[in-house]
Coordinates of C-alpha atoms in Angstrom, one line a residue:
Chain Z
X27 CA 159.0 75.7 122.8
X28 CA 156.3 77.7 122.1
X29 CA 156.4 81.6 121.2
X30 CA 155.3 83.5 124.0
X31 CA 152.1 86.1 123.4
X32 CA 153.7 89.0 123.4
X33 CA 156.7 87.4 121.4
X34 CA 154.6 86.7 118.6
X35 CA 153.4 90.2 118.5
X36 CA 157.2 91.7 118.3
X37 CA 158.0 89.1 115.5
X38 CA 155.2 90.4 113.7
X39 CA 156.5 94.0 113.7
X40 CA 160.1 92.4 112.7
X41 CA 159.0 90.8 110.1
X42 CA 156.6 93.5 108.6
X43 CA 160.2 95.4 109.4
X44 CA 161.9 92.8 107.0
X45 CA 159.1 93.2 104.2
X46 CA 158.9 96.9 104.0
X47 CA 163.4 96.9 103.9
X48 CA 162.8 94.2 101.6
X49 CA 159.8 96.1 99.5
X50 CA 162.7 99.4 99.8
X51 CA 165.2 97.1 98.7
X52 CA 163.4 96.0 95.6
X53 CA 162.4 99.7 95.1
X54 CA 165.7 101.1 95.3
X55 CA 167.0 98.5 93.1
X56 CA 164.6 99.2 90.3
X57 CA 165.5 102.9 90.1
X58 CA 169.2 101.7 89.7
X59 CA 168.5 99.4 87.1
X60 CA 165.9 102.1 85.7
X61 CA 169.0 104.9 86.2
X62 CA 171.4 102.6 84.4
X63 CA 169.4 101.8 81.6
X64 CA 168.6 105.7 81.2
X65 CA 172.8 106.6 81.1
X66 CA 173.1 104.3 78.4
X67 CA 173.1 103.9 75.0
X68 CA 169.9 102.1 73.9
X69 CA 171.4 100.8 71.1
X70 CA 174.4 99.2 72.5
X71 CA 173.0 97.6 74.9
X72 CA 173.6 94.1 75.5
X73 CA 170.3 92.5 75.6
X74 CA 171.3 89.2 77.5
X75 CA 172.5 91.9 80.6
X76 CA 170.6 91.9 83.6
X77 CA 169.7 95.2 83.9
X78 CA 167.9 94.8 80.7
X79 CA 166.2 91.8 81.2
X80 CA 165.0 93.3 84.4
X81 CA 164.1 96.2 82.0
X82 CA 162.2 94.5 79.1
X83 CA 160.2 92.7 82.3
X84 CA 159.2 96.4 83.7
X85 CA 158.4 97.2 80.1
X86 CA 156.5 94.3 79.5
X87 CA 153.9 95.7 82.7
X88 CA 154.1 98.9 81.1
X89 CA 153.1 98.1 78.0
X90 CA 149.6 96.4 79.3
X91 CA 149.1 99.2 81.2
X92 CA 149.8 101.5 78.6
X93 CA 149.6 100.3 75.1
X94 CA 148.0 97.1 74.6
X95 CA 144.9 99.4 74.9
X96 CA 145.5 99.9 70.9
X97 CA 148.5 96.8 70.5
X98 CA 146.5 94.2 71.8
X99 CA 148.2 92.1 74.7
X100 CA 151.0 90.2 72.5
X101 CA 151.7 93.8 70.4
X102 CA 150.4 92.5 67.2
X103 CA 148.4 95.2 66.2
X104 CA 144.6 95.7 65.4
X105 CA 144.3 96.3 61.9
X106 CA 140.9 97.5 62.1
X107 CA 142.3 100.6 63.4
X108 CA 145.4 101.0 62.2
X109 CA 147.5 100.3 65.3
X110 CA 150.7 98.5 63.7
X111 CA 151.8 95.3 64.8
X112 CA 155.2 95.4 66.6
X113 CA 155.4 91.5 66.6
X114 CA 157.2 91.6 63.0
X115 CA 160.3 93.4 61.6
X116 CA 158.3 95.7 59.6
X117 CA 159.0 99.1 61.1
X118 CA 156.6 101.9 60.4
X119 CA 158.6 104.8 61.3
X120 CA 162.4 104.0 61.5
X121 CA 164.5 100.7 61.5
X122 CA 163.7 99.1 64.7
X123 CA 166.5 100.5 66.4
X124 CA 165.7 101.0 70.7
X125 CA 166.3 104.7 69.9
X126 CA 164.1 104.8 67.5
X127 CA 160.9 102.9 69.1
X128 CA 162.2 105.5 72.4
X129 CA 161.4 108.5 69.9
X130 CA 158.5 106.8 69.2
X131 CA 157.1 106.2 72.5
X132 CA 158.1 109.6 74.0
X133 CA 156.3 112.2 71.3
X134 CA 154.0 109.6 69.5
X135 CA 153.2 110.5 66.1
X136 CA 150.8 112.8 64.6
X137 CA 150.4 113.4 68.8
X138 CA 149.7 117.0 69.1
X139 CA 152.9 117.1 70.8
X140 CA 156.2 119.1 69.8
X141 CA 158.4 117.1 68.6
X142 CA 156.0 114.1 67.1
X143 CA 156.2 112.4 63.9
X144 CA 154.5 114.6 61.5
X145 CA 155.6 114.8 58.4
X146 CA 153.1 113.0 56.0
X147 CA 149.2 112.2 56.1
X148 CA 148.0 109.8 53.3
X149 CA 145.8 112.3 51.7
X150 CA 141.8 111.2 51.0
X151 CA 141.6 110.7 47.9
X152 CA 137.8 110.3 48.0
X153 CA 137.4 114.7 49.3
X154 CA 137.3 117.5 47.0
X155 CA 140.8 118.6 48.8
X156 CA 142.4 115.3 49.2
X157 CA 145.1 117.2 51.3
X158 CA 145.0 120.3 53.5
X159 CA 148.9 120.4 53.6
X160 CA 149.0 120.5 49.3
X161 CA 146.0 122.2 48.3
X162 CA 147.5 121.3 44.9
X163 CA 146.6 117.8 45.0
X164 CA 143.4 116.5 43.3
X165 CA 141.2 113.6 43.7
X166 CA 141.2 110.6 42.3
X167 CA 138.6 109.9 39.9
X168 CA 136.2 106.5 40.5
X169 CA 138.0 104.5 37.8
X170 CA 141.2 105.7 38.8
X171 CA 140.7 104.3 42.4
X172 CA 139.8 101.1 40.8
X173 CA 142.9 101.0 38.9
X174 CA 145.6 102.2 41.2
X175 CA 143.9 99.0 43.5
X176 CA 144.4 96.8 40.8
X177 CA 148.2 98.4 40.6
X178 CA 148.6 97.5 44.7
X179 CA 147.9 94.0 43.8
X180 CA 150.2 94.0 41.4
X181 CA 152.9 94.8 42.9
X182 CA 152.0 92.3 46.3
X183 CA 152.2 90.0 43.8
X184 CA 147.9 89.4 44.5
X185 CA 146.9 91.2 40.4
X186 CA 144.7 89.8 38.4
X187 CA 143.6 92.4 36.0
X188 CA 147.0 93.4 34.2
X189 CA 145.3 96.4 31.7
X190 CA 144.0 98.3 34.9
X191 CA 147.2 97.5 36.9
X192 CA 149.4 99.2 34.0
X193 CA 146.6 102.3 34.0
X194 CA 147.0 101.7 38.4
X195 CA 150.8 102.1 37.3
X196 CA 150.3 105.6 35.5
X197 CA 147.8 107.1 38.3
X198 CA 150.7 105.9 41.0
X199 CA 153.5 107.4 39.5
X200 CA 151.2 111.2 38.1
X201 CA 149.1 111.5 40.9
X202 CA 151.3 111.9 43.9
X203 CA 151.4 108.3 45.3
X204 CA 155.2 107.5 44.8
X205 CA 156.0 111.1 46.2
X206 CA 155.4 109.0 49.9
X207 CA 155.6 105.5 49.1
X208 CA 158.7 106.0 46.6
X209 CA 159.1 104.6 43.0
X210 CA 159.1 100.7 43.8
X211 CA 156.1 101.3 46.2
X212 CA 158.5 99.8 48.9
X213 CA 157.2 103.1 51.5
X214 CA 159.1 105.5 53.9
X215 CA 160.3 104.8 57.5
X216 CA 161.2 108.3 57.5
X217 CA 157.9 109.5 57.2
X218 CA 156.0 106.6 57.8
X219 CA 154.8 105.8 54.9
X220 CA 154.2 102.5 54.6
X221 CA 155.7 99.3 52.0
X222 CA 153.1 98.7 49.9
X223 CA 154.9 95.7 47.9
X224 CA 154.7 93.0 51.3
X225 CA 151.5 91.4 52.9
X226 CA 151.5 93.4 55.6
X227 CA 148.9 95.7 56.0
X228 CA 148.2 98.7 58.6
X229 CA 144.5 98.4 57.9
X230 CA 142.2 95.8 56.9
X231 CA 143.3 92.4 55.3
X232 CA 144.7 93.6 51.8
X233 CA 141.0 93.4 50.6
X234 CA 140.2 95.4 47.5
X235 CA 137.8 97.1 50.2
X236 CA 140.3 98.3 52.6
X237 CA 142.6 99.5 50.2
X238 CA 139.7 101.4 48.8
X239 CA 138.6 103.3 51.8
X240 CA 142.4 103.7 52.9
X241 CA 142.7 105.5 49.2
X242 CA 138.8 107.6 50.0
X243 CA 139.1 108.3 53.2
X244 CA 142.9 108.9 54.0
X245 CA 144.9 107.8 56.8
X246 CA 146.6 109.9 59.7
X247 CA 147.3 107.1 62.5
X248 CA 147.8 108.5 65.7
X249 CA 150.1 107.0 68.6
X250 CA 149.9 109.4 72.1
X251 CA 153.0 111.0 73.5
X252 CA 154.2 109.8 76.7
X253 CA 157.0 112.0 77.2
X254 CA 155.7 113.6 80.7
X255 CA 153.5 111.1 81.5
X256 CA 156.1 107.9 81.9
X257 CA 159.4 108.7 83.1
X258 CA 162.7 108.9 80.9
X259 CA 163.6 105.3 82.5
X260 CA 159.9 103.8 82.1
X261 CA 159.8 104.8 78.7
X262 CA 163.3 103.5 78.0
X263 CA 162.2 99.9 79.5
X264 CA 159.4 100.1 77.1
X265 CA 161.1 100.3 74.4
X266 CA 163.8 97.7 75.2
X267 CA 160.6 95.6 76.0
X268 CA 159.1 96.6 72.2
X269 CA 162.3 96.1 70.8
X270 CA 162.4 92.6 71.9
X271 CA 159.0 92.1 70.6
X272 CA 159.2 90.7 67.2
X273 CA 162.0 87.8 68.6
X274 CA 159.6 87.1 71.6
X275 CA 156.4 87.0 69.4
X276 CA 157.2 84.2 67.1
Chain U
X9 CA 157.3 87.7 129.7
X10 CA 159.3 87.2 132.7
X11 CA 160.9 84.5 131.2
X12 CA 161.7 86.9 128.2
X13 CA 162.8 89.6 130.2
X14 CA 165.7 87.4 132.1
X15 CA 169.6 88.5 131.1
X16 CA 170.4 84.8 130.3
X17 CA 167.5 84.9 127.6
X18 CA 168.3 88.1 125.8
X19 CA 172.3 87.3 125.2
X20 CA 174.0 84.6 122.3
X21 CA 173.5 83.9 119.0
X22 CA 170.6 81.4 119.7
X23 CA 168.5 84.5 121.2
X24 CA 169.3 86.9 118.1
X25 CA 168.0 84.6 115.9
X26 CA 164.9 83.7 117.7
X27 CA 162.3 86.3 116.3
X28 CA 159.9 85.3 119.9
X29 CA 162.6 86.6 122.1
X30 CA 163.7 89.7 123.1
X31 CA 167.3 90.9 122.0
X32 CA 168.5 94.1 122.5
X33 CA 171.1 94.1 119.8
X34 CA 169.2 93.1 117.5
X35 CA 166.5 95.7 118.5
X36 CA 169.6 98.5 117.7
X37 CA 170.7 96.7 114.4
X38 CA 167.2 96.8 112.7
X39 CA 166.7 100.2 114.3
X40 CA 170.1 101.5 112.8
X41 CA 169.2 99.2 109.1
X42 CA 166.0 101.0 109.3
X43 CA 167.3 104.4 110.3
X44 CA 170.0 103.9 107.3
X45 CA 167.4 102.7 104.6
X46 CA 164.7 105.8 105.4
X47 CA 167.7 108.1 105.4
X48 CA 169.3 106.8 101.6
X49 CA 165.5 106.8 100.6
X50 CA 165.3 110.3 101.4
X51 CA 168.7 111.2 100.0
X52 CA 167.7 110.2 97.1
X53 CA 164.6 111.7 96.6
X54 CA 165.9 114.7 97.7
X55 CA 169.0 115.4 95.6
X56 CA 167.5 113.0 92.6
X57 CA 164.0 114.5 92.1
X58 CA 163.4 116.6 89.2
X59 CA 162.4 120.3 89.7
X60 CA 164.1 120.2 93.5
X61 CA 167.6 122.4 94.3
X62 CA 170.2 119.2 93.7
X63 CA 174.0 119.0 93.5
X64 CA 173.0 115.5 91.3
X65 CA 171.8 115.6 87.6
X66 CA 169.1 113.0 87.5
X67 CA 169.8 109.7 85.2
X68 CA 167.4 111.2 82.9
X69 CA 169.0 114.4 82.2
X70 CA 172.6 115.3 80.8
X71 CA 173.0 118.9 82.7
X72 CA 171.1 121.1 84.6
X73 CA 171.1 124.7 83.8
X74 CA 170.1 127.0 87.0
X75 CA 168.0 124.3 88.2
X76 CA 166.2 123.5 84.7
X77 CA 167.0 120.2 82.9
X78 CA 168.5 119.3 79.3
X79 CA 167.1 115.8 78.9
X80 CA 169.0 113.0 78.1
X81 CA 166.7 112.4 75.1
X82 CA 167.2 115.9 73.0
X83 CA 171.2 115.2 74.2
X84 CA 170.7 111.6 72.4
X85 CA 168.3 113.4 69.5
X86 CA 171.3 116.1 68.9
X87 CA 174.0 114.1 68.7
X88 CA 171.4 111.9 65.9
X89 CA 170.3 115.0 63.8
X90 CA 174.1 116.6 63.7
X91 CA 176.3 113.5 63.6
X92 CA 174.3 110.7 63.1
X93 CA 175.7 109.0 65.9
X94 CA 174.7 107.6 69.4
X95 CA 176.7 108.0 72.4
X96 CA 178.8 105.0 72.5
X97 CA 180.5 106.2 69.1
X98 CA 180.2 109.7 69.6
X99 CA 183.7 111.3 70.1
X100 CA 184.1 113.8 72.9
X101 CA 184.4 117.0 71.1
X102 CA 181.1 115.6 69.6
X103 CA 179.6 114.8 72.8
X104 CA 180.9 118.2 74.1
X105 CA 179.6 120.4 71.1
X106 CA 175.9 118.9 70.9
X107 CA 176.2 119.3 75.0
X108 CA 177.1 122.9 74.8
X109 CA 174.8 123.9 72.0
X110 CA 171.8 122.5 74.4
X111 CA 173.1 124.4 77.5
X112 CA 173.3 127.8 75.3
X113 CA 170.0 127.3 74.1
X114 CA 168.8 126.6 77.4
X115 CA 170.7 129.6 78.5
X116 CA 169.1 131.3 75.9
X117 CA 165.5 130.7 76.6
X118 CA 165.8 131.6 80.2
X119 CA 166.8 135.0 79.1
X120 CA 164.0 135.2 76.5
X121 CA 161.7 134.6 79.8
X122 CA 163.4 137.3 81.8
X123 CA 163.1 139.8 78.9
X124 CA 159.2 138.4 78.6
X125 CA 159.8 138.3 74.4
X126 CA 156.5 136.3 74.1
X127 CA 155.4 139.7 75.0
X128 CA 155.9 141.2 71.9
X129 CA 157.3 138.3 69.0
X130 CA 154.9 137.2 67.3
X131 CA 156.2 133.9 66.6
X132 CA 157.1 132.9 70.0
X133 CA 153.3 133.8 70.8
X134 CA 151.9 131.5 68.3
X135 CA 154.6 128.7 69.4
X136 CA 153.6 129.3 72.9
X137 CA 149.9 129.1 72.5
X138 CA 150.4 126.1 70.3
X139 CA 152.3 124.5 72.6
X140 CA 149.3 125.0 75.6
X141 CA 147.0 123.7 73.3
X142 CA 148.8 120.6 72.5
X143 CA 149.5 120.3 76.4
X144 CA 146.0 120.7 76.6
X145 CA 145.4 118.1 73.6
X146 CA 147.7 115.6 75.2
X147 CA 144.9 114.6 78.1
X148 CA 142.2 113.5 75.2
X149 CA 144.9 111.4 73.0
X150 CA 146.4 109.5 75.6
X151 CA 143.0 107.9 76.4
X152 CA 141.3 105.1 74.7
X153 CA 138.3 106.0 73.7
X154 CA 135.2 103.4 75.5
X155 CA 134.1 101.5 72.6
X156 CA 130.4 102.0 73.6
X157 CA 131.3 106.2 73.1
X158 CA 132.6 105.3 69.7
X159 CA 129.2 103.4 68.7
X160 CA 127.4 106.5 70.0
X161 CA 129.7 109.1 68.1
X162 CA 129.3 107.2 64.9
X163 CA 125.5 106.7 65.4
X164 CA 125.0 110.4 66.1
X165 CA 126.9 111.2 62.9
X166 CA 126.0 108.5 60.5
X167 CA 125.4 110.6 57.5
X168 CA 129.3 111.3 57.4
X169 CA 130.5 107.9 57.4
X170 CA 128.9 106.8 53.7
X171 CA 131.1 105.7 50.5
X172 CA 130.8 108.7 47.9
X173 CA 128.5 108.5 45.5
X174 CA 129.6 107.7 41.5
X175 CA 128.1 108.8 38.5
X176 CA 128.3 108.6 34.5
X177 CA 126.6 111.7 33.0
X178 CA 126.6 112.7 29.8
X179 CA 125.7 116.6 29.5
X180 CA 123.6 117.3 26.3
X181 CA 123.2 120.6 25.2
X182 CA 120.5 121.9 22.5
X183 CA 118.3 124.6 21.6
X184 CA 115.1 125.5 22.8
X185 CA 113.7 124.7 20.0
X186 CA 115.1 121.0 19.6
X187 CA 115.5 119.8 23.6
X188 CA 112.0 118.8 23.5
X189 CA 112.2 116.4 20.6
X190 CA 115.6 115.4 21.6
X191 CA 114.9 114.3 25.7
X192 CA 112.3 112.3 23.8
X193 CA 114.7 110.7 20.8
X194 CA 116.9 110.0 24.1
X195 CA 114.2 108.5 26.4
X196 CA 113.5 106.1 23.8
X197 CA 116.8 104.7 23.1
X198 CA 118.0 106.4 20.3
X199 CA 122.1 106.6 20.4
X200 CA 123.6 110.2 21.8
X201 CA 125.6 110.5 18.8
X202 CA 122.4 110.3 16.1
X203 CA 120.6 112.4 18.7
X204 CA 122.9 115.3 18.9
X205 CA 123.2 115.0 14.9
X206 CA 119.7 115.2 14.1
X207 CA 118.8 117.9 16.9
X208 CA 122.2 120.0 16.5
X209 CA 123.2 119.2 19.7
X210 CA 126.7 119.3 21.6
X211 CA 128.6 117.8 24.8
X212 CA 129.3 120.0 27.1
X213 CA 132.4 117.8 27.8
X214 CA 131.8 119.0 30.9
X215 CA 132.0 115.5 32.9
X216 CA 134.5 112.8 32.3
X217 CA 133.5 109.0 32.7
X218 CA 132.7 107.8 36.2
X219 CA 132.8 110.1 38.8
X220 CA 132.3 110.9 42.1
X221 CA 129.6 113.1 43.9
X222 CA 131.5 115.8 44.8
X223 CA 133.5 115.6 41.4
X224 CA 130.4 116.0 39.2
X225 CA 128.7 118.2 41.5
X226 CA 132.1 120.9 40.6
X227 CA 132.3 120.4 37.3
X228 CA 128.3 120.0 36.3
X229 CA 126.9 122.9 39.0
X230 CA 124.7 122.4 41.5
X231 CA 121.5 122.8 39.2
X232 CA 122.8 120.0 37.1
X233 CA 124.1 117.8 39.2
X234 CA 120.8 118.1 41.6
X235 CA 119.3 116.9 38.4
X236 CA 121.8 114.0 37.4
X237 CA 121.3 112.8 41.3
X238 CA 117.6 112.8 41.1
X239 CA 118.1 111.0 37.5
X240 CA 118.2 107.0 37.7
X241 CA 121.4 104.8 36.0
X242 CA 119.8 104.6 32.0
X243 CA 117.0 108.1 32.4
X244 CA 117.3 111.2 31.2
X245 CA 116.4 114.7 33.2
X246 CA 114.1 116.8 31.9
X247 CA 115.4 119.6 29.7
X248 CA 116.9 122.3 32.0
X249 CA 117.6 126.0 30.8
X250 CA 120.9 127.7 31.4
X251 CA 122.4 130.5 30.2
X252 CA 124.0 128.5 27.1
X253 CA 121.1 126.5 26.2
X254 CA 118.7 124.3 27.2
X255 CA 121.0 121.1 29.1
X256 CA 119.7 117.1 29.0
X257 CA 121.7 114.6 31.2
X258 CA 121.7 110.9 29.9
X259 CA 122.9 109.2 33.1
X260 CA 124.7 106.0 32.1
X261 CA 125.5 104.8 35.9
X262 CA 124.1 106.8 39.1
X263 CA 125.4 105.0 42.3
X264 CA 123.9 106.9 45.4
X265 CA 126.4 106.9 48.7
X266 CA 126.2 103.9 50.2
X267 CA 126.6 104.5 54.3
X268 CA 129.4 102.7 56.1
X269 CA 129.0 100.3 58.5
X270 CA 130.1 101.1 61.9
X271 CA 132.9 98.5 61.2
X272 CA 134.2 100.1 57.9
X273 CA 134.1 103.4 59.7
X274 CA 135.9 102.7 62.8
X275 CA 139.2 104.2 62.2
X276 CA 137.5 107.9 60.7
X277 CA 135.2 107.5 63.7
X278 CA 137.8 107.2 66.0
X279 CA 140.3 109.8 64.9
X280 CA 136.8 112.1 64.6
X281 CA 136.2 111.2 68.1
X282 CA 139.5 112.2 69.5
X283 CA 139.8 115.4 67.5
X284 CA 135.9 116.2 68.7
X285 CA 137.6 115.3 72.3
X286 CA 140.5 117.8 71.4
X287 CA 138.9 120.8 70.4
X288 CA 135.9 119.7 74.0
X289 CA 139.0 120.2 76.1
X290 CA 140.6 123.3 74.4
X291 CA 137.6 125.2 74.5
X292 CA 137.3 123.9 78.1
X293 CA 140.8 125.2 78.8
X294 CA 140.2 128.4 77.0
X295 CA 137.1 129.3 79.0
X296 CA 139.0 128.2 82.3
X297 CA 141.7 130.8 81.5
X298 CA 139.2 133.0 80.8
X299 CA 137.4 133.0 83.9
X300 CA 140.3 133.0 86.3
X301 CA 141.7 136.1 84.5
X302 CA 141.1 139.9 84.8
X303 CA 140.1 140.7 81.7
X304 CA 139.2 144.9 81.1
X305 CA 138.2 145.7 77.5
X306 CA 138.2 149.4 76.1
X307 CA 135.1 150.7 76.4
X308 CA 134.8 151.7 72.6
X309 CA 135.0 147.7 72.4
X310 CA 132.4 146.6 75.0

């Protein structure tokens, strides 16, 4: 009943035979999902289809590999260097559309890459030339830093000083601020400039100290480009993965 | 192996499913599934790869335009920017415009490299050496910088990571003859206003309640402001001459700059990092180039 010596050797080749049709198999079968994803529209696809669940699960890799680095593992974000969570609906650049997070991933923002998102850096208001893009615009003085915080809190509902808010009010509107974060404060996804009205902050806690060095110091986030480094289908799974991020995360 | 080699043991269906015993069609089967699978594998990567001669566009692309792609995402981009519209809504004469205007460009470009105008416009020169340098760039932003090379950046450049300075200075000015009389008035407590009264003094008006460093250091001159600095929250500075008269500085409030910890820092220290990274690998690239080329300078230039 036994398998003879020499028997066991050729059913060790078959099987290795099996394993490496079944490894092609597998292979072959990811670059059609991969080239199926790619033909489509990202934002029409059904997310309960196969070929994206198979997608958001190759994204999901990716993204450990690639951009929990700056993410963190469950894509919440690390506020202590300004990489945005993408566990929540609050969408930095765009509306949260798969095309959108795709743009995103492919020429990063404020990547040194051609087609990035670069349209606005929050000037620091804490330098002689707050801006190198407006030479026009001036610092803020001490006490108008103060006030323009007290103004944030205001509006996140967190004020407590009401005089210095309404001076916070005037600075915001005269000195440039609503230019970027519009009238109501509520921010930009075109240019990524963020709302300023929710709890949800890019860096630090909401702290009268992070808002102050954010206002000081500036801000000009950067995300890499991966166009050319992750193919068109890679970077497509990544986003379908991202884009299923904030109804995963909860 | 004798009994493997007999006829009855390599025929039926009991034999062919019996990995231990020899079958010969089976042996053909695999060899033809194996034969069939390594020849769609190379298929594929042959007519499918990017940059080979193919008869397939690749998933990724929309067209390709002798032998150079038109990715799918400046196809999906296009039909964004001019329509505001993805593919599934687009219409086809939509579809077909933002299609053609990419495979014109395309076109377009290819000629501009046959007729070498980076040569001579200067715009496509600057575009083109940006465009190497961000290539270049691309290497330094993709990586995470080590934490432990971010402690040693910041460490190694501590004195740029400190919250500004703020001031309140007052600057006094008087005569020669009164500025001696009047740093004393001041020094022991007398107001500013009876002070510049009695001594026929002025403000300069030259500072504005609380400011920073660099702000007071523009608007009161370096002289001055060296002075204010030096000048503890309540003192005054010793009378100073300029060409308008001799100056005291009553400094209300003098906050020095207070250095950041490395945790406060962190964000400036890492996009300071990568831009130092940048502009390591640039230079890097630019001296590369340099070396590998034939360079002959005029020999009025040498």
């Amino acid at each position: 009943m036994g398998i003879p010596p020499g028997g066991r050797w050729r059913a060790a080749v078959i099987l290795a035979a099996a394993a490496l049709s079944l490894l092609g198999g597998v292979a072959l079968a990811a670059r059609l999902v991969g080239d199926r994803l790619v033909v489509a529209d990202p934002d029409a696809l059904d997310p309960r289809a196969a070929s994206v669940r198979l997608g958001r699960a190759h994204g999901a890799l990716l993204f450990r590999e690639h951009c929990a680095g700056c993410h963190g593992d469950d894509g919440r974000g690390d506020a202590t260097n300004g990489a945005a969570s993408l566990a929540d609906h609050d969408w930095l650049y765009g509306s949260g559309k798969t095309s959108e997070i795709e743009g995103v991933i492919a020429h990063g923002i404020r990547a040194d890459a051609p087609k990035t998102w670069k349209l606005a850096d929050m000037p620091a208001f804490g330098r002689p030339r707050p801006s190198a893009a407006d030479p026009s615009l001036q610092p803020l003085a001490a006490g108008e830093v103060s006030d323009l915080i007290d103004y944030l809190l205001t509006v996140e509902g967190r004020g407590e000083n009401p005089q210095a808010a309404e001076r916070g009010r005037a600075v915001y509107a005269a000195r440039g601020c609503q230019d970027c974060h519009g009238g109501d404060a509520r921010g930009d996804p075109g240019i990524g400039a963020p709302n300023l009205t929710d709890e949800i902050w890019l860096y630090g806690h909401g702290g009268r100290e992070g808002i102050r060095r954010s206002l000081l110091d500036g801000r000009r986030g950067r995300c890499p480009a991966w166009a050319g480094r992750l193919s068109a289908a890679d970077i497509r799974q990544l986003a379908l993965y991202v884009h299923s991020l904030p109804e995963t995360a909860r | 192996m004798t009994a493997l080699l007999e006829p009855e043991a390599s025929t039926g269906p009991a034999v062919w499913r019996s990995p231990g015993r020899l079958s010969p069609q089976r042996s053909l089967a695999l060899c033809a599934i194996g034969a069939l699978a390594g020849l769609t594998a190379a298929g594929t990567a042959l007519f499918t790869a990017r940059g080979t001669t193919t008869l397939i566009v690749p998933a990724e692309d929309v067209a390709l335009v002798n032998g150079q792609a038109i990715a799918r995402s400046d196809y999906l981009a296009g039909l964004r920017a001019l329509y505001d519209v993805g593919p599934a809504e687009a219409t086809p004469a939509q579809r077909r415009k933002v299609l053609d205007d990419l495979v014109t460009e395309e076109l377009m470009v290819q000629r501009g490299r046959e007729l070498d105008v980076a040569a001579v416009d200067p715009d496509v020169r600057a575009a083109t050496v940006s465009a190497v340098e961000q290539a270049v760039a691309a290497d330094a932003l993709t990586r995470i910088p080590p934490p432990q090379a971010l402690r040693t950046y910041y460490d190694a450049h501590k004195d740029r990571y400190a919250d500004e300075g703020v001031m309140i200075v007052r600057d006094l000015v008087f005569t020669p003859a009164a500025a001696k009389a009047a740093a004393q008035a001041l020094a022991a407590g007398r107001p500013v206003d009876t002070v510049l009264a009695q001594f026929a003094g002025r403000d300069s008006g030259r500072t504005k309640g609380e400011e920073f460093y660099f702000a007071a250091r523009i608007h009161l001159g370096a002289a001055l402001f060296d002075a204010a600095r030096r000048t503890p929250s309540g003192g005054v500075s010793a009378p100073i001459a300029q060409a308008d008269g001799i100056h005291l500085l009553q400094v209300l409030k003098n906050r020095a700059p207070v250095p950041l910890s490395y945790e406060a820092a962190l964000p400036s220290v890492r996009d300071d990092y990568t831009q130092a990274a940048v502009k390591r690998l640039q230079a890097q690239h630019a001296a590369f180039l340099r070396k590998r080329a034939s360079i002959l300078v005029a020999s009025d230039l040498k």
